[in-house]
Short mmCIF file of C-alpha atoms and ligand atoms in Angstrom, two decimals:
data_model
loop_
_atom_site.label_atom_id
_atom_site.label_comp_id
_atom_site.label_asym_id
_atom_site.label_seq_id
_atom_site.Cartn_x
_atom_site.Cartn_y
_atom_site.Cartn_z
CA MET A 1 9.99 11.64 -19.77
CA ALA A 2 12.09 8.51 -19.98
CA ARG A 3 14.16 9.84 -17.13
CA LEU A 4 11.12 10.54 -14.95
CA PHE A 5 9.75 7.11 -15.61
CA ARG A 6 13.02 5.47 -14.76
CA ARG A 7 13.32 7.33 -11.51
CA SER A 8 9.85 6.47 -10.25
CA ARG A 9 10.35 2.84 -11.18
CA LEU A 10 13.61 2.84 -9.27
CA ARG A 11 12.00 4.27 -6.18
CA ARG A 12 9.19 1.73 -6.20
CA ARG A 13 11.57 -1.16 -6.50
CA VAL A 14 13.77 0.21 -3.76
CA ASN A 15 10.84 0.29 -1.37
CA LEU A 16 10.12 -3.33 -2.05
CA CYS A 17 13.60 -4.66 -1.84
CA SER A 18 14.84 -6.12 1.42
CA MET A 19 18.44 -5.55 2.34
CA GLN A 20 20.88 -6.97 4.77
CA SER A 21 22.01 -4.39 7.23
CA ILE A 22 24.29 -3.86 10.16
CA ASN A 23 23.64 -1.69 13.11
CA TRP A 24 24.36 -2.70 16.68
CA LYS A 25 27.77 -3.59 17.97
CA GLY A 26 27.70 -7.04 19.47
CA ALA A 27 24.85 -8.15 17.23
CA SER A 28 25.32 -11.74 16.23
CA MET A 29 26.02 -12.55 12.59
CA ALA A 30 22.53 -14.03 12.43
CA ALA A 31 21.09 -10.70 13.45
CA VAL A 32 23.42 -8.90 11.08
CA LEU A 33 22.29 -10.99 8.16
CA ASP A 34 18.62 -10.87 9.02
CA ALA A 35 16.83 -8.30 6.89
CA SER A 36 14.93 -6.12 9.30
CA ALA A 37 12.73 -3.08 9.35
CA SER A 38 15.30 -0.97 11.21
CA ILE A 39 17.75 -0.73 8.38
CA ASP A 40 20.74 1.46 9.01
CA ILE A 41 23.82 0.54 7.02
CA PRO A 42 23.08 -2.00 4.27
CA VAL A 43 25.44 -4.80 3.26
CA ILE A 44 25.41 -4.83 -0.54
CA ASP A 45 26.96 -7.47 -2.81
CA ILE A 46 28.39 -5.56 -5.79
CA GLY A 47 29.52 -8.79 -7.51
CA PRO A 48 26.68 -8.71 -10.09
CA PHE A 49 27.73 -5.21 -11.14
CA LEU A 50 31.39 -6.24 -11.48
CA ALA A 51 30.32 -9.27 -13.51
CA GLY A 52 28.36 -7.02 -15.89
CA ASP A 53 25.03 -8.73 -15.24
CA PRO A 54 22.39 -6.15 -16.34
CA ARG A 55 19.59 -7.23 -14.01
CA GLY A 56 21.93 -7.68 -11.05
CA THR A 57 23.42 -4.28 -11.81
CA ARG A 58 20.00 -2.62 -11.53
CA ASP A 59 19.49 -4.19 -8.11
CA VAL A 60 22.92 -3.08 -6.95
CA VAL A 61 22.32 0.48 -8.18
CA GLU A 62 18.98 0.66 -6.37
CA GLN A 63 20.42 -0.56 -3.09
CA VAL A 64 23.41 1.76 -3.32
CA GLN A 65 21.20 4.73 -4.19
CA ARG A 66 18.98 4.13 -1.21
CA ALA A 67 21.96 3.93 1.18
CA CYS A 68 23.55 7.08 -0.26
CA GLU A 69 20.33 9.05 0.09
CA SER A 70 19.68 7.96 3.67
CA ILE A 71 22.62 7.11 5.92
CA GLY A 72 25.50 7.89 3.52
CA PHE A 73 27.28 4.65 4.47
CA LEU A 74 27.18 1.17 2.95
CA VAL A 75 29.10 -2.05 3.36
CA VAL A 76 30.23 -3.80 0.19
CA ARG A 77 30.89 -7.46 -0.34
CA GLY A 78 31.69 -9.22 -3.62
CA HIS A 79 34.34 -6.54 -4.27
CA GLY A 80 37.04 -8.84 -5.64
CA VAL A 81 39.86 -7.61 -3.38
CA PRO A 82 41.88 -10.66 -2.30
CA THR A 83 41.63 -11.40 1.43
CA ALA A 84 45.30 -12.38 1.50
CA LEU A 85 46.29 -8.89 0.32
CA VAL A 86 44.33 -7.25 3.13
CA ASP A 87 45.83 -9.65 5.69
CA GLN A 88 49.36 -8.99 4.42
CA LEU A 89 48.85 -5.23 4.51
CA TYR A 90 47.61 -5.50 8.09
CA SER A 91 50.60 -7.54 9.22
CA GLN A 92 53.14 -5.28 7.46
CA SER A 93 51.48 -2.18 8.89
CA ARG A 94 51.46 -3.58 12.38
CA ALA A 95 55.17 -4.35 12.03
CA PHE A 96 55.75 -0.73 10.96
CA PHE A 97 53.84 0.71 13.92
CA ASP A 98 55.78 -1.60 16.28
CA LEU A 99 59.10 0.00 15.21
CA PRO A 100 60.91 2.42 17.54
CA ALA A 101 59.75 6.01 17.17
CA ALA A 102 62.98 7.10 15.47
CA ALA A 103 62.53 4.60 12.63
CA LYS A 104 59.01 5.83 12.00
CA LEU A 105 60.02 9.48 12.22
CA ALA A 106 62.59 8.85 9.46
CA VAL A 107 59.62 9.02 7.09
CA GLU A 108 57.72 11.75 8.94
CA LYS A 109 55.10 13.68 6.98
CA PRO A 110 56.43 17.17 6.14
CA ALA A 111 54.54 20.09 7.71
CA GLY A 112 51.79 21.80 5.79
CA THR A 113 49.25 20.37 3.41
CA GLU A 114 51.44 17.47 2.24
CA PHE A 115 49.85 14.22 3.39
CA ARG A 116 52.45 11.57 2.49
CA GLY A 117 54.45 10.00 5.31
CA TYR A 118 54.20 9.13 8.99
CA SER A 119 52.17 11.25 11.40
CA PRO A 120 52.87 10.51 15.09
CA GLN A 121 50.27 11.18 17.75
CA GLY A 122 50.13 14.85 18.52
CA VAL A 123 50.17 16.52 15.11
CA LYS A 124 46.72 15.82 13.87
CA THR A 125 43.31 16.56 15.37
CA ILE A 126 40.45 15.08 13.40
CA GLY A 127 37.37 17.25 13.90
CA LYS A 128 39.34 20.38 14.87
CA ASP A 129 37.68 22.33 12.08
CA ARG A 130 34.40 21.87 14.00
CA ASP A 131 35.61 21.90 17.61
CA GLU A 132 38.58 24.07 18.60
CA LYS A 133 38.75 22.52 22.09
CA LEU A 134 39.70 19.06 20.88
CA ARG A 135 43.12 17.73 21.80
CA PRO A 136 45.18 15.77 19.25
CA SER A 137 43.61 12.53 18.08
CA LEU A 138 44.72 9.31 19.76
CA HIS A 139 46.26 7.64 16.75
CA GLU A 140 49.33 7.49 14.55
CA SER A 141 49.20 6.89 10.81
CA PHE A 142 51.18 6.41 7.64
CA ALA A 143 49.92 7.62 4.26
CA ILE A 144 50.78 7.36 0.60
CA GLY A 145 49.42 9.13 -2.47
CA PRO A 146 49.28 8.40 -6.20
CA LEU A 147 51.92 5.97 -7.32
CA ASP A 148 53.05 7.43 -10.62
CA SER A 149 54.58 10.86 -11.11
CA ARG A 150 52.02 12.97 -12.89
CA GLY A 151 52.72 16.62 -12.99
CA ALA A 152 54.37 19.20 -10.79
CA SER A 153 52.03 18.92 -7.83
CA THR A 154 52.56 15.20 -7.30
CA ARG A 155 55.29 14.66 -4.77
CA PRO A 156 57.01 11.35 -4.18
CA ASN A 157 55.84 8.94 -1.54
CA LEU A 158 58.05 8.32 1.48
CA TRP A 159 58.86 4.65 1.92
CA PRO A 160 60.14 3.26 5.22
CA GLN A 161 63.11 0.87 5.07
CA GLN A 162 61.38 -1.50 7.46
CA PRO A 163 59.39 -3.65 7.22
CA THR A 164 60.57 -4.55 3.75
CA GLY A 165 57.20 -5.82 2.54
CA LEU A 166 55.17 -2.71 3.40
CA ARG A 167 55.81 -0.92 0.12
CA THR A 168 54.76 -3.94 -1.96
CA GLU A 169 51.55 -4.44 0.00
CA LEU A 170 50.61 -0.74 0.04
CA THR A 171 51.25 -0.52 -3.70
CA ALA A 172 49.09 -3.55 -4.51
CA TYR A 173 46.35 -2.40 -2.14
CA TYR A 174 46.37 1.12 -3.61
CA HIS A 175 45.79 -0.30 -7.09
CA GLU A 176 42.92 -2.44 -5.79
CA MET A 177 41.33 0.61 -4.19
CA GLU A 178 41.68 2.58 -7.44
CA ARG A 179 39.81 -0.21 -9.21
CA LEU A 180 37.13 -0.47 -6.55
CA ALA A 181 36.65 3.32 -6.44
CA ARG A 182 36.09 3.39 -10.20
CA ALA A 183 33.50 0.64 -9.87
CA ILE A 184 31.65 2.35 -7.02
CA LEU A 185 31.66 5.71 -8.79
CA SER A 186 30.22 4.00 -11.87
CA ILE A 187 27.41 2.60 -9.73
CA PHE A 188 26.84 6.11 -8.33
CA ALA A 189 26.73 7.54 -11.87
CA ASP A 190 23.99 5.06 -12.80
CA ALA A 191 22.06 5.96 -9.63
CA LEU A 192 22.39 9.67 -10.40
CA GLU A 193 21.57 9.24 -14.08
CA VAL A 194 24.75 10.80 -15.41
CA PRO A 195 27.13 9.03 -17.82
CA ARG A 196 29.67 6.82 -16.07
CA SER A 197 32.35 9.02 -17.56
CA TYR A 198 31.13 11.94 -15.41
CA PHE A 199 33.04 10.83 -12.31
CA LEU A 200 35.69 8.76 -14.10
CA ASP A 201 36.78 11.79 -16.14
CA ARG A 202 37.34 13.68 -12.89
CA ILE A 203 39.52 11.02 -11.25
CA GLY A 204 41.82 10.38 -14.23
CA GLN A 205 44.65 12.15 -12.35
CA HIS A 206 43.22 11.60 -8.92
CA ASN A 207 44.96 12.58 -5.72
CA SER A 208 43.69 9.79 -3.48
CA ILE A 209 45.21 9.05 -0.11
CA LEU A 210 45.75 5.57 1.32
CA ARG A 211 46.31 5.69 5.06
CA VAL A 212 47.03 2.98 7.59
CA MET A 213 45.88 4.07 11.03
CA HIS A 214 46.92 2.70 14.40
CA TYR A 215 44.85 3.50 17.47
CA PRO A 216 47.08 2.30 20.29
CA ALA A 217 45.99 0.70 23.51
CA LEU A 218 45.71 3.42 26.14
CA GLU A 219 48.12 3.84 29.04
CA ARG A 220 45.84 6.16 31.01
CA ALA A 221 42.28 7.43 30.87
CA PRO A 222 41.68 9.98 28.12
CA GLN A 223 41.10 13.55 29.23
CA ALA A 224 38.33 15.79 27.96
CA GLY A 225 38.88 16.46 24.28
CA GLU A 226 41.11 13.41 23.75
CA GLU A 227 39.45 11.10 21.26
CA ARG A 228 40.62 8.41 18.86
CA ALA A 229 38.98 10.38 16.07
CA ALA A 230 36.36 12.98 16.93
CA ALA A 231 33.19 13.49 14.91
CA HIS A 232 33.87 14.62 11.36
CA THR A 233 32.89 14.20 7.75
CA ASP A 234 35.41 13.21 5.08
CA THR A 235 36.46 15.69 2.39
CA THR A 236 36.46 12.92 -0.20
CA ALA A 237 34.32 11.87 -3.13
CA ILE A 238 34.04 8.53 -1.37
CA THR A 239 36.03 6.77 1.34
CA ILE A 240 36.63 3.00 1.21
CA LEU A 241 37.46 1.75 4.68
CA ARG A 242 38.69 -1.52 6.12
CA ILE A 243 38.25 -1.92 9.87
CA ASP A 244 39.09 -4.54 12.43
CA ASP A 245 36.81 -5.47 15.29
CA ALA A 246 38.83 -4.25 18.26
CA PRO A 247 36.90 -2.35 20.95
CA GLY A 248 36.66 1.40 20.51
CA GLY A 249 35.52 1.49 16.92
CA LEU A 250 33.73 3.33 14.19
CA GLN A 251 30.42 5.04 14.94
CA VAL A 252 28.13 6.65 12.39
CA GLN A 253 25.54 9.32 13.11
CA ARG A 254 21.94 8.75 12.09
CA PRO A 255 19.83 11.64 10.78
CA ASP A 256 18.16 11.85 14.24
CA GLY A 257 21.54 12.49 15.88
CA SER A 258 21.95 9.06 17.53
CA TRP A 259 25.10 7.00 16.88
CA ILE A 260 25.38 3.51 15.36
CA ASP A 261 28.29 1.25 16.36
CA VAL A 262 29.56 -0.30 13.15
CA VAL A 263 30.27 -4.01 13.48
CA LYS A 264 32.84 -5.60 11.25
CA VAL A 265 31.31 -7.90 8.63
CA PRO A 266 34.08 -10.28 7.47
CA ASP A 267 35.63 -9.59 4.07
CA THR A 268 33.76 -6.37 3.39
CA PHE A 269 34.65 -2.72 2.95
CA ILE A 270 32.75 0.20 4.38
CA VAL A 271 32.06 2.91 1.82
CA ASN A 272 30.99 6.37 2.82
CA ILE A 273 30.03 9.53 1.01
CA GLY A 274 32.37 12.47 1.48
CA ASP A 275 31.83 16.23 1.20
CA ILE A 276 32.84 16.32 -2.47
CA MET A 277 30.13 13.81 -3.44
CA MET A 278 27.66 15.75 -1.31
CA ARG A 279 28.52 18.95 -3.22
CA TRP A 280 28.36 17.14 -6.56
CA THR A 281 24.90 15.84 -5.72
CA ASN A 282 23.58 19.05 -4.11
CA ASP A 283 23.06 17.19 -0.77
CA ARG A 284 21.14 14.30 -2.36
CA PHE A 285 23.91 11.91 -1.28
CA VAL A 286 24.74 12.49 2.36
CA SER A 287 28.23 13.07 3.74
CA THR A 288 27.62 11.62 7.17
CA MET A 289 29.26 12.51 10.46
CA HIS A 290 31.29 9.65 11.95
CA ARG A 291 33.90 9.13 14.66
CA VAL A 292 36.10 6.52 16.29
CA ALA A 293 35.14 6.02 19.92
CA ASN A 294 37.63 5.58 22.73
CA PRO A 295 37.68 2.00 24.04
CA PRO A 296 35.77 1.17 27.25
CA SER A 297 38.02 1.67 30.30
CA ASP A 298 38.04 -2.02 31.31
CA VAL A 299 39.70 -3.07 28.03
CA ALA A 300 41.48 0.18 27.06
CA ALA A 301 44.93 -1.09 28.12
CA ARG A 302 44.84 -3.80 25.45
CA ALA A 303 42.48 -2.34 22.86
CA SER A 304 44.85 -1.58 20.01
CA ARG A 305 43.00 -1.08 16.73
CA MET A 306 43.99 -0.63 13.10
CA SER A 307 42.01 0.65 10.14
CA VAL A 308 42.83 1.35 6.50
CA PRO A 309 40.91 4.17 4.83
CA TYR A 310 41.33 4.97 1.14
CA PHE A 311 40.27 8.56 0.60
CA CYS A 312 39.20 8.88 -3.03
CA MET A 313 40.01 12.45 -4.04
CA PRO A 314 39.34 13.71 -7.58
CA ASP A 315 41.97 15.44 -9.73
CA GLU A 316 43.35 18.42 -7.81
CA ASP A 317 42.12 20.84 -10.47
CA ALA A 318 38.70 19.18 -10.92
CA VAL A 319 36.04 21.82 -10.32
CA ILE A 320 33.45 20.37 -7.96
CA GLU A 321 30.04 21.71 -8.89
CA CYS A 322 26.49 20.45 -8.89
CA ILE A 323 25.98 17.64 -11.43
CA PRO A 324 23.25 18.26 -14.04
CA SER A 325 20.76 15.71 -12.69
CA CYS A 326 20.85 17.22 -9.17
CA ALA A 327 20.49 20.91 -10.03
CA GLY A 328 16.79 20.99 -8.99
CA GLU A 329 16.02 24.44 -7.62
CA GLY A 330 19.61 25.53 -8.07
CA ALA A 331 23.08 24.68 -6.81
CA LYS A 332 23.59 25.05 -3.05
CA TYR A 333 27.39 25.27 -3.21
CA PRO A 334 29.64 27.49 -5.31
CA PRO A 335 32.14 25.67 -7.55
CA ILE A 336 35.51 24.96 -5.92
CA THR A 337 38.45 22.78 -6.91
CA SER A 338 39.03 19.48 -5.19
CA GLY A 339 42.57 20.60 -4.30
CA ALA A 340 41.29 23.71 -2.52
CA LEU A 341 38.79 21.69 -0.48
CA LEU A 342 41.52 19.30 0.67
CA SER A 343 44.03 21.97 1.62
CA ASN A 344 41.35 23.95 3.50
CA ARG A 345 40.64 20.88 5.61
CA TYR A 346 44.28 19.91 6.15
CA THR A 347 45.22 23.39 7.28
CA LYS A 348 42.67 23.06 10.09
CA VAL A 349 43.29 19.44 11.05
CA TYR A 350 47.09 19.50 11.28
CA SER A 351 48.56 21.74 13.97
CA VAL A 352 51.57 22.85 11.97
CA GLY A 353 54.43 24.15 14.10
CA GLU A 354 52.59 23.70 17.40
CA GLY A 355 54.96 21.04 18.63
CA SER A 356 54.21 17.46 19.41
CA HIS A 357 51.86 16.22 22.08
CA PRO A 358 53.00 12.77 23.14
CA GLY A 359 49.54 11.22 23.43
CA ILE A 360 48.69 8.41 25.81
CA GLY A 361 49.09 5.29 23.75
CA ARG A 362 52.03 2.95 23.46
CA THR A 363 52.99 3.66 19.86
CA SER A 364 56.33 1.88 19.67
CA SER A 365 58.13 -0.96 21.38
O1 AKG B 1 39.43 4.32 11.70
C1 AKG B 1 38.28 4.38 11.27
O2 AKG B 1 37.48 3.45 11.39
C2 AKG B 1 37.77 5.64 10.58
C3 AKG B 1 38.79 6.73 10.39
C4 AKG B 1 38.21 7.94 9.75
O3 AKG B 1 37.03 8.15 9.77
C5 AKG B 1 39.08 8.91 9.05
O4 AKG B 1 40.31 8.82 9.17
O5 AKG B 1 38.54 9.78 8.35
FE1 FE2 B 2 36.50 9.70 8.36
#
């Protein structure tokens, strides 16, 4: 009874609350900050939750719940991640991507389901599990995994020799993302009326991936099937993403099938629901299709873009099954381990042994 009461009270308050939201690319900050009826992706200040303010926490939980149940994306401010750390990671990553190809390939990601290391253009096709005709994605990336050695399945990260500061910045940023992911999953637990330990217990030995992605400026027009990152959902529990505002950016699909251009709101992170959270919540929280659009042809030759997603993956052996408060008429998905979900996806997205496709972007000097 108490639970029912709480839920209906939550819903009523959600309907009344007005949120900041972002939707159209090119919208001025005034428009971005103006609460409007056509809410798509809300901007939510999670500071009151982090400060432990009970009333503020309730407001945060309500706003987050509403976003997760509608568009599956939110933008968080008040996260506590130092701006200087993000700036330093961007400049070190850019210096890495500017290196000659041979230096980057010295830390190339091994074939197979391993994700740590450098992936040049040509080996990875985001969205290939949905569309066989896609050609390799127009980006290169470098990824790390958990930073301590915890058990046989955890392999060491590959660290490039240059630039010398990249390891320090990635390490500090990874720890910040671990902290932020725990906070966001605690907010989710409140929204879903399960103990906060429900998610935290399943990420104690998490296998999360931090990736820096470089979408180079284009040297020629893309052909059919060549996309920066084709439409896909993430396998994750949640993804925490930092973007820049270069042309050819992130787009998110609305329930009606139309696409929203996501504008960068300074000093925020984009958070989206992944497939694991969708399975946990029996589709109550939506794992939303998104993509990275190719830049318009008039600016494509100088439209280099970088983004930094943190893919929060539970423990490899965590069994992902419907959480008690979402069971409703019965679970829609059979239980499966987090590790199996990730390797299923990676097997389809990486073209192992197919040889490299050089791509069309300038990826080294
Ligand atoms: O670069 C971005 O903005 C998003 C990348 C993305 O969606 C992904 O790598 O899963
Ligand atoms: Fe994604």
